[in-house]
Amino acid sequence: MNFIKVTEQVEPFVALIELNRPKELNALNHELMGELHQALVQLDANEAVRVIILTGNEKAFAAGADVKQMADKTAIEMVMEDRFKTWDQIKNTKKPIIGAVSGFALGGGCELAMTCDMIVASETAKFGQPEVRIGTIPGAGGTQRMTYAIGKAKSMELILSGRFLTANEAQSYGLVNHVFPLETYLIEAIKLAKEIASYSPIAVQLAKEAINHTFETHLEEGLAFERKSFYLTFASNDQKEGMKAFIEKRTPSYTGK
Ligand code: CAA
């Protein structure tokens, strides 16, 4: 594994996955997502694991999908790549996943955190869906999960402006379970995981499934609609301009074409 580090027993029955692409702020490239997918399948099948913690590093949980890897893609290439296969696996993991988030959780990084079942954040965490700033929209569930989590008005503002939420704002909006100082957020996430892991894994998994059941049907339709719209942005000049401008470190100029 090059882009993630897996500790199978950080505590008895608790596994820890660390995203490990620090120079790129854990930008989620295909290779990293492939490794994450593989690790989740293995940990989900491992009876010695009952709860999984997913974390990044101090500076970044993840700064989004890898813009450099997708900037030049056409809409058709995006559809054919089926990049969301790995995301679906995260959603389908039976064991609870706790996101332990510090620093940037942006775009696909925020979506990855929201795909976890709970989020424990450090005071330094920043959550946002800034895709609009680079000429596209969230594609891994952001328009759906954010709206379920914080409601329509706040979600509209966040996604249409690309602004970031602080950890405390995210907690007061109901996106985050707990906020702790940077020094202890991971310890606290592990404590929560240990508590959950001390209970019947059968009861825990069935409870998780039942909670998810309340909105899964609507979520499926919403995710499919979002995915198609995300792909469609790759047929626009504005997506090419937005992502190129990010890579070239300049302000984009949008024409609506
Ligand atoms: N993709 C690829 N590379 C990224 C990246 C990303 N999402 N985010 C950061 N990086 C790279 C930068 O290009 C930079 O690389 P170089 O040193 O080679 O130039 C390195 O990581 C460090 O980043 P910065 O120099 O930009 O660090 P900063 O502290 O000045 O800024 C930041 C941090 C505000 C997070 C800024 O990096 C940023 O805005 N990142 C992009 C955020 C974003 O737009 N995310 C959405 C992506 S699209 C998406 O996720 C779609 C989806 O729904 C699936």
mmCIF file of C-alpha atoms and ligand atoms in Angstrom:
data_model
loop_
_atom_site.group_PDB
_atom_site.id
_atom_site.type_symbol
_atom_site.label_atom_id
_atom_site.label_comp_id
_atom_site.label_asym_id
_atom_site.label_seq_id
_atom_site.Cartn_x
_atom_site.Cartn_y
_atom_site.Cartn_z
ATOM 1 C CA MET A 1 0.000 0.000 0.000
ATOM 2 C CA ASN A 2 1.604 3.280 -1.113
ATOM 3 C CA PHE A 3 -1.050 5.857 -0.358
ATOM 4 C CA ILE A 4 -2.699 4.521 2.782
ATOM 5 C CA LYS A 5 -1.459 2.931 5.986
ATOM 6 C CA VAL A 6 -3.548 0.288 7.719
ATOM 7 C CA THR A 7 -3.169 -0.661 11.395
ATOM 8 C CA GLU A 8 -5.409 -3.644 11.888
ATOM 9 C CA GLN A 9 -5.563 -3.462 15.701
ATOM 10 C CA VAL A 10 -4.870 0.067 16.914
ATOM 11 C CA GLU A 11 -6.892 -1.180 19.910
ATOM 12 C CA PRO A 12 -8.561 -4.573 20.197
ATOM 13 C CA PHE A 13 -11.285 -4.789 17.495
ATOM 14 C CA VAL A 14 -10.489 -1.283 16.174
ATOM 15 C CA ALA A 15 -8.706 -0.741 12.849
ATOM 16 C CA LEU A 16 -7.143 2.527 11.732
ATOM 17 C CA ILE A 17 -6.749 3.609 8.099
ATOM 18 C CA GLU A 18 -4.523 6.656 7.508
ATOM 19 C CA LEU A 19 -4.557 8.429 4.143
ATOM 20 C CA ASN A 20 -0.932 8.983 3.314
ATOM 21 C CA ARG A 21 -0.293 11.387 0.424
ATOM 22 C CA PRO A 22 0.793 14.339 2.526
ATOM 23 C CA LYS A 23 2.538 16.468 -0.127
ATOM 24 C CA GLU A 24 -0.679 16.614 -2.178
ATOM 25 C CA LEU A 25 -2.835 17.144 0.927
ATOM 26 C CA ASN A 26 -4.166 13.608 0.503
ATOM 27 C CA ALA A 27 -5.781 14.447 -2.862
ATOM 28 C CA LEU A 28 -7.793 11.355 -3.740
ATOM 29 C CA ASN A 29 -6.242 9.891 -6.875
ATOM 30 C CA HIS A 30 -7.343 6.561 -8.412
ATOM 31 C CA GLU A 31 -4.499 4.652 -6.767
ATOM 32 C CA LEU A 32 -5.348 5.896 -3.264
ATOM 33 C CA MET A 33 -9.051 5.176 -3.748
ATOM 34 C CA GLY A 34 -8.210 1.682 -5.079
ATOM 35 C CA GLU A 35 -6.128 0.942 -1.982
ATOM 36 C CA LEU A 36 -8.842 2.296 0.297
ATOM 37 C CA HIS A 37 -11.417 0.115 -1.426
ATOM 38 C CA GLN A 38 -9.237 -2.978 -1.009
ATOM 39 C CA ALA A 39 -8.511 -2.219 2.668
ATOM 40 C CA LEU A 40 -12.191 -1.724 3.460
ATOM 41 C CA VAL A 41 -13.175 -5.008 1.802
ATOM 42 C CA GLN A 42 -10.505 -6.826 3.841
ATOM 43 C CA LEU A 43 -11.330 -5.150 7.153
ATOM 44 C CA ASP A 44 -15.062 -5.665 6.630
ATOM 45 C CA ALA A 45 -14.430 -9.407 6.228
ATOM 46 C CA ASN A 46 -12.051 -9.626 9.207
ATOM 47 C CA GLU A 47 -13.768 -10.877 12.376
ATOM 48 C CA ALA A 48 -11.084 -9.328 14.554
ATOM 49 C CA VAL A 49 -12.221 -5.862 13.401
ATOM 50 C CA ARG A 50 -15.493 -4.324 14.569
ATOM 51 C CA VAL A 51 -15.018 -0.592 14.002
ATOM 52 C CA ILE A 52 -12.890 1.254 11.434
ATOM 53 C CA ILE A 53 -11.401 4.729 11.859
ATOM 54 C CA LEU A 54 -10.478 6.682 8.745
ATOM 55 C CA THR A 55 -8.118 9.605 9.159
ATOM 56 C CA GLY A 56 -5.664 11.844 7.307
ATOM 57 C CA ASN A 57 -2.966 13.964 8.878
ATOM 58 C CA GLU A 58 -2.860 17.213 10.863
ATOM 59 C CA LYS A 59 -2.979 19.459 7.787
ATOM 60 C CA ALA A 60 -5.433 17.544 5.637
ATOM 61 C CA PHE A 61 -7.993 14.824 5.903
ATOM 62 C CA ALA A 62 -8.195 15.152 2.087
ATOM 63 C CA ALA A 63 -8.295 18.210 -0.207
ATOM 64 C CA GLY A 64 -10.597 16.552 -2.738
ATOM 65 C CA ALA A 65 -10.459 14.399 -5.820
ATOM 66 C CA ASP A 66 -7.144 14.729 -7.650
ATOM 67 C CA VAL A 67 -7.745 17.736 -9.913
ATOM 68 C CA LYS A 68 -4.568 17.058 -11.913
ATOM 69 C CA GLN A 69 -5.771 13.553 -12.742
ATOM 70 C CA MET A 70 -9.121 14.698 -14.114
ATOM 71 C CA ALA A 71 -8.609 18.251 -15.458
ATOM 72 C CA ASP A 72 -8.304 17.166 -19.130
ATOM 73 C CA LYS A 73 -10.910 14.400 -19.160
ATOM 74 C CA THR A 74 -13.944 14.550 -21.425
ATOM 75 C CA ALA A 75 -17.427 13.915 -20.051
ATOM 76 C CA ILE A 76 -17.502 10.535 -21.814
ATOM 77 C CA GLU A 77 -14.120 9.519 -20.364
ATOM 78 C CA MET A 78 -15.420 10.415 -16.912
ATOM 79 C CA VAL A 79 -18.517 8.255 -17.384
ATOM 80 C CA MET A 80 -16.520 5.289 -18.751
ATOM 81 C CA GLU A 81 -13.949 5.393 -15.932
ATOM 82 C CA ASP A 82 -16.634 4.567 -13.358
ATOM 83 C CA ARG A 83 -14.581 6.303 -10.689
ATOM 84 C CA PHE A 84 -17.312 5.969 -8.073
ATOM 85 C CA LYS A 85 -17.065 2.164 -7.763
ATOM 86 C CA THR A 86 -14.698 2.628 -4.837
ATOM 87 C CA TRP A 87 -16.993 5.192 -3.238
ATOM 88 C CA ASP A 88 -19.881 2.734 -3.368
ATOM 89 C CA GLN A 89 -17.769 0.222 -1.444
ATOM 90 C CA ILE A 90 -17.268 2.727 1.372
ATOM 91 C CA LYS A 91 -21.015 3.226 1.523
ATOM 92 C CA ASN A 92 -21.587 -0.535 1.545
ATOM 93 C CA THR A 93 -19.134 -1.312 4.365
ATOM 94 C CA LYS A 94 -21.122 -3.092 7.084
ATOM 95 C CA LYS A 95 -18.931 -2.122 10.004
ATOM 96 C CA PRO A 96 -19.173 1.397 11.382
ATOM 97 C CA ILE A 97 -16.607 3.870 10.067
ATOM 98 C CA ILE A 98 -15.599 6.893 12.137
ATOM 99 C CA GLY A 99 -13.999 9.755 10.210
ATOM 100 C CA ALA A 100 -11.299 11.460 12.321
ATOM 101 C CA VAL A 101 -10.818 14.772 10.533
ATOM 102 C CA SER A 102 -8.140 17.427 10.937
ATOM 103 C CA GLY A 103 -7.277 20.245 8.512
ATOM 104 C CA PHE A 104 -8.819 20.359 5.044
ATOM 105 C CA ALA A 105 -11.807 18.147 4.236
ATOM 106 C CA LEU A 106 -12.731 19.643 0.879
ATOM 107 C CA GLY A 107 -14.597 18.449 -2.196
ATOM 108 C CA GLY A 108 -14.180 14.682 -2.403
ATOM 109 C CA GLY A 109 -12.442 14.895 1.014
ATOM 110 C CA CYS A 110 -15.561 16.354 2.596
ATOM 111 C CA GLU A 111 -17.646 13.776 0.731
ATOM 112 C CA LEU A 112 -15.408 11.003 2.034
ATOM 113 C CA ALA A 113 -15.830 12.299 5.608
ATOM 114 C CA MET A 114 -19.598 12.482 5.132
ATOM 115 C CA THR A 115 -19.668 8.908 3.807
ATOM 116 C CA CYS A 116 -18.285 7.833 7.194
ATOM 117 C CA ASP A 117 -20.954 7.085 9.803
ATOM 118 C CA MET A 118 -19.724 9.640 12.328
ATOM 119 C CA ILE A 119 -17.184 12.447 12.286
ATOM 120 C CA VAL A 120 -14.845 13.396 15.124
ATOM 121 C CA ALA A 121 -12.979 16.588 14.190
ATOM 122 C CA SER A 122 -10.042 18.575 15.450
ATOM 123 C CA GLU A 123 -10.548 22.294 16.110
ATOM 124 C CA THR A 124 -8.489 22.974 12.989
ATOM 125 C CA ALA A 125 -10.763 21.048 10.605
ATOM 126 C CA LYS A 126 -12.265 22.885 7.619
ATOM 127 C CA PHE A 127 -15.141 21.413 5.657
ATOM 128 C CA GLY A 128 -16.241 22.569 2.216
ATOM 129 C CA GLN A 129 -17.451 21.724 -1.268
ATOM 130 C CA PRO A 130 -15.435 24.225 -3.367
ATOM 131 C CA GLU A 131 -16.009 22.444 -6.723
ATOM 132 C CA VAL A 132 -17.952 25.410 -8.131
ATOM 133 C CA ARG A 133 -14.754 27.473 -7.908
ATOM 134 C CA ILE A 134 -13.070 25.123 -10.382
ATOM 135 C CA GLY A 135 -15.989 24.864 -12.785
ATOM 136 C CA THR A 136 -17.610 21.641 -11.609
ATOM 137 C CA ILE A 137 -19.918 20.319 -8.887
ATOM 138 C CA PRO A 138 -19.581 17.709 -6.139
ATOM 139 C CA GLY A 139 -19.713 14.229 -7.666
ATOM 140 C CA ALA A 140 -19.283 11.839 -4.743
ATOM 141 C CA GLY A 141 -22.449 12.607 -2.827
ATOM 142 C CA GLY A 142 -21.793 16.172 -1.635
ATOM 143 C CA THR A 143 -25.037 17.712 -2.882
ATOM 144 C CA GLN A 144 -26.992 14.873 -1.287
ATOM 145 C CA ARG A 145 -25.257 14.059 1.998
ATOM 146 C CA MET A 146 -24.560 17.702 2.844
ATOM 147 C CA THR A 147 -28.227 18.549 2.366
ATOM 148 C CA TYR A 148 -29.347 15.617 4.527
ATOM 149 C CA ALA A 149 -26.862 16.643 7.195
ATOM 150 C CA ILE A 150 -27.298 20.422 7.418
ATOM 151 C CA GLY A 151 -30.497 21.250 5.483
ATOM 152 C CA LYS A 152 -31.237 23.028 2.212
ATOM 153 C CA ALA A 153 -30.441 26.692 2.966
ATOM 154 C CA LYS A 154 -27.021 26.082 4.509
ATOM 155 C CA SER A 155 -26.175 23.444 1.937
ATOM 156 C CA MET A 156 -27.068 25.795 -0.939
ATOM 157 C CA GLU A 157 -24.815 28.510 0.477
ATOM 158 C CA LEU A 158 -21.936 26.157 1.099
ATOM 159 C CA ILE A 159 -22.036 24.440 -2.295
ATOM 160 C CA LEU A 160 -22.886 27.483 -4.450
ATOM 161 C CA SER A 161 -20.296 29.738 -2.785
ATOM 162 C CA GLY A 162 -17.634 27.111 -2.134
ATOM 163 C CA ARG A 163 -17.076 28.632 1.340
ATOM 164 C CA PHE A 164 -15.538 26.534 4.110
ATOM 165 C CA LEU A 165 -17.054 25.668 7.504
ATOM 166 C CA THR A 166 -14.947 25.673 10.656
ATOM 167 C CA ALA A 167 -15.095 22.594 12.872
ATOM 168 C CA ASN A 168 -17.310 24.395 15.390
ATOM 169 C CA GLU A 169 -19.711 25.580 12.668
ATOM 170 C CA ALA A 170 -19.829 22.070 11.231
ATOM 171 C CA GLN A 171 -20.665 20.727 14.680
ATOM 172 C CA SER A 172 -23.378 23.298 15.336
ATOM 173 C CA TYR A 173 -24.897 22.477 11.907
ATOM 174 C CA GLY A 174 -25.004 18.758 12.752
ATOM 175 C CA LEU A 175 -22.356 17.626 10.271
ATOM 176 C CA VAL A 176 -19.813 16.686 12.940
ATOM 177 C CA ASN A 177 -20.348 14.688 16.152
ATOM 178 C CA HIS A 178 -17.561 16.130 18.293
ATOM 179 C CA VAL A 179 -14.771 18.701 18.121
ATOM 180 C CA PHE A 180 -11.590 18.243 20.166
ATOM 181 C CA PRO A 181 -8.178 19.943 20.318
ATOM 182 C CA LEU A 182 -5.732 18.836 17.640
ATOM 183 C CA GLU A 183 -3.697 16.910 20.220
ATOM 184 C CA THR A 184 -6.597 14.654 21.246
ATOM 185 C CA TYR A 185 -9.087 14.304 18.376
ATOM 186 C CA LEU A 186 -7.670 10.966 17.213
ATOM 187 C CA ILE A 187 -7.473 9.622 20.776
ATOM 188 C CA GLU A 188 -11.120 10.598 21.250
ATOM 189 C CA ALA A 189 -12.120 8.944 17.973
ATOM 190 C CA ILE A 190 -10.377 5.768 19.136
ATOM 191 C CA LYS A 191 -12.204 5.990 22.513
ATOM 192 C CA LEU A 192 -15.552 6.184 20.718
ATOM 193 C CA ALA A 193 -14.563 3.293 18.460
ATOM 194 C CA LYS A 194 -13.524 1.201 21.500
ATOM 195 C CA GLU A 195 -16.868 1.792 23.167
ATOM 196 C CA ILE A 196 -18.786 0.743 20.048
ATOM 197 C CA ALA A 197 -16.467 -2.247 19.552
ATOM 198 C CA SER A 198 -17.276 -3.486 23.075
ATOM 199 C CA TYR A 199 -20.889 -4.176 22.063
ATOM 200 C CA SER A 200 -22.358 -6.976 19.963
ATOM 201 C CA PRO A 201 -21.018 -6.537 16.421
ATOM 202 C CA ILE A 202 -24.263 -8.017 15.134
ATOM 203 C CA ALA A 203 -26.410 -5.441 16.955
ATOM 204 C CA VAL A 204 -24.069 -2.617 15.895
ATOM 205 C CA GLN A 205 -24.122 -3.594 12.206
ATOM 206 C CA LEU A 206 -27.879 -4.059 12.143
ATOM 207 C CA ALA A 207 -28.407 -0.706 13.866
ATOM 208 C CA LYS A 208 -26.140 0.996 11.308
ATOM 209 C CA GLU A 209 -28.068 -0.616 8.455
ATOM 210 C CA ALA A 210 -31.409 0.401 9.966
ATOM 211 C CA ILE A 211 -30.339 4.037 10.422
ATOM 212 C CA ASN A 212 -29.091 4.174 6.830
ATOM 213 C CA HIS A 213 -32.329 2.637 5.617
ATOM 214 C CA THR A 214 -34.276 5.825 6.427
ATOM 215 C CA PHE A 215 -32.801 7.732 3.524
ATOM 216 C CA GLU A 216 -31.002 5.197 1.319
ATOM 217 C CA THR A 217 -33.736 4.928 -1.320
ATOM 218 C CA HIS A 218 -33.873 8.671 -1.918
ATOM 219 C CA LEU A 219 -30.095 8.844 -1.596
ATOM 220 C CA GLU A 220 -29.579 6.313 -4.419
ATOM 221 C CA GLU A 221 -31.648 8.390 -6.837
ATOM 222 C CA GLY A 222 -29.994 11.607 -5.714
ATOM 223 C CA LEU A 223 -26.486 10.167 -6.080
ATOM 224 C CA ALA A 224 -27.238 8.970 -9.624
ATOM 225 C CA PHE A 225 -28.572 12.405 -10.580
ATOM 226 C CA GLU A 226 -25.584 14.196 -9.039
ATOM 227 C CA ARG A 227 -23.143 11.835 -10.771
ATOM 228 C CA LYS A 228 -24.601 12.536 -14.229
ATOM 229 C CA SER A 229 -24.551 16.306 -13.574
ATOM 230 C CA PHE A 230 -20.952 16.122 -12.357
ATOM 231 C CA TYR A 231 -19.937 14.269 -15.556
ATOM 232 C CA LEU A 232 -21.827 16.829 -17.653
ATOM 233 C CA THR A 233 -19.660 19.682 -16.340
ATOM 234 C CA PHE A 234 -16.743 17.972 -18.139
ATOM 235 C CA ALA A 235 -18.446 18.885 -21.435
ATOM 236 C CA SER A 236 -18.006 22.611 -20.600
ATOM 237 C CA ASN A 237 -15.125 25.026 -21.259
ATOM 238 C CA ASP A 238 -15.630 26.377 -17.740
ATOM 239 C CA GLN A 239 -14.607 23.044 -16.138
ATOM 240 C CA LYS A 240 -11.428 22.982 -18.268
ATOM 241 C CA GLU A 241 -10.688 26.625 -17.413
ATOM 242 C CA GLY A 242 -11.436 26.187 -13.683
ATOM 243 C CA MET A 243 -9.228 23.142 -13.197
ATOM 244 C CA LYS A 244 -6.411 24.510 -15.405
ATOM 245 C CA ALA A 245 -6.463 27.742 -13.414
ATOM 246 C CA PHE A 246 -6.151 25.759 -10.153
ATOM 247 C CA ILE A 247 -3.166 23.814 -11.512
ATOM 248 C CA GLU A 248 -1.546 26.985 -12.929
ATOM 249 C CA LYS A 249 -2.243 28.844 -9.632
ATOM 250 C CA ARG A 250 -4.205 31.701 -11.259
ATOM 251 C CA THR A 251 -7.731 33.109 -11.047
ATOM 252 C CA PRO A 252 -10.102 31.413 -13.530
ATOM 253 C CA SER A 253 -12.118 33.370 -16.076
ATOM 254 C CA TYR A 254 -15.559 31.836 -16.674
ATOM 255 C CA THR A 255 -17.573 32.436 -19.849
ATOM 256 C CA GLY A 256 -20.612 30.225 -19.285
ATOM 257 C CA LYS A 257 -19.634 28.040 -22.229
HETATM 258 N N1 CAA B 1 -5.952 17.766 -6.453
HETATM 259 C C1 CAA B 1 -4.654 17.736 -6.832
HETATM 260 N N2 CAA B 1 -3.667 18.369 -6.162
HETATM 261 C C2 CAA B 1 -4.021 19.061 -5.054
HETATM 262 C C3 CAA B 1 -5.354 19.145 -4.604
HETATM 263 C C4 CAA B 1 -6.350 18.438 -5.351
HETATM 264 N N3 CAA B 1 -7.646 18.432 -4.978
HETATM 265 N N4 CAA B 1 -5.383 19.915 -3.495
HETATM 266 C C5 CAA B 1 -4.114 20.297 -3.262
HETATM 267 N N5 CAA B 1 -3.282 19.775 -4.194
HETATM 268 C C6 CAA B 1 -1.829 19.949 -4.317
HETATM 269 C C7 CAA B 1 -1.498 21.356 -4.826
HETATM 270 O O1 CAA B 1 -1.608 21.421 -6.229
HETATM 271 C C8 CAA B 1 -0.080 21.517 -4.313
HETATM 272 O O2 CAA B 1 0.770 20.795 -5.187
HETATM 273 P P1 CAA B 1 2.154 21.499 -5.723
HETATM 274 O O3 CAA B 1 2.958 21.683 -4.459
HETATM 275 O O4 CAA B 1 2.695 20.471 -6.652
HETATM 276 O O5 CAA B 1 1.754 22.794 -6.354
HETATM 277 C C9 CAA B 1 -0.097 20.769 -2.978
HETATM 278 O O6 CAA B 1 -1.221 19.878 -3.029
HETATM 279 C C10 CAA B 1 -0.283 21.707 -1.799
HETATM 280 O O7 CAA B 1 -1.446 22.511 -2.031
HETATM 281 P P2 CAA B 1 -1.442 24.131 -1.993
HETATM 282 O O8 CAA B 1 -0.100 24.656 -2.355
HETATM 283 O O9 CAA B 1 -2.607 24.588 -2.824
HETATM 284 O O10 CAA B 1 -1.712 24.364 -0.434
HETATM 285 P P3 CAA B 1 -2.419 25.602 0.255
HETATM 286 O O11 CAA B 1 -2.251 25.384 1.713
HETATM 287 O O12 CAA B 1 -1.967 26.885 -0.367
HETATM 288 O O13 CAA B 1 -3.981 25.462 -0.120
HETATM 289 C C11 CAA B 1 -6.075 24.259 -0.359
HETATM 290 C C12 CAA B 1 -4.729 24.375 0.380
HETATM 291 C C13 CAA B 1 -6.979 25.435 -0.024
HETATM 292 C C14 CAA B 1 -6.700 22.967 0.150
HETATM 293 C C15 CAA B 1 -5.844 24.195 -1.889
HETATM 294 O O14 CAA B 1 -4.873 23.213 -2.158
HETATM 295 C C16 CAA B 1 -7.074 23.834 -2.697
HETATM 296 O O15 CAA B 1 -7.913 24.684 -2.924
HETATM 297 N N6 CAA B 1 -7.176 22.561 -3.147
HETATM 298 C C17 CAA B 1 -8.237 22.115 -4.036
HETATM 299 C C18 CAA B 1 -9.538 21.960 -3.308
HETATM 300 C C19 CAA B 1 -10.612 21.537 -4.287
HETATM 301 O O16 CAA B 1 -10.962 22.248 -5.209
HETATM 302 N N7 CAA B 1 -11.151 20.328 -4.080
HETATM 303 C C20 CAA B 1 -12.199 19.786 -4.934
HETATM 304 C C21 CAA B 1 -11.621 18.910 -5.994
HETATM 305 S S1 CAA B 1 -12.847 18.349 -7.154
HETATM 306 C C22 CAA B 1 -13.667 17.093 -6.398
HETATM 307 O O17 CAA B 1 -13.352 16.721 -5.285
HETATM 308 C C23 CAA B 1 -14.810 16.485 -7.181
HETATM 309 C C24 CAA B 1 -15.593 15.438 -6.493
HETATM 310 O O18 CAA B 1 -16.623 15.715 -5.915
HETATM 311 C C25 CAA B 1 -15.255 14.026 -6.573
#
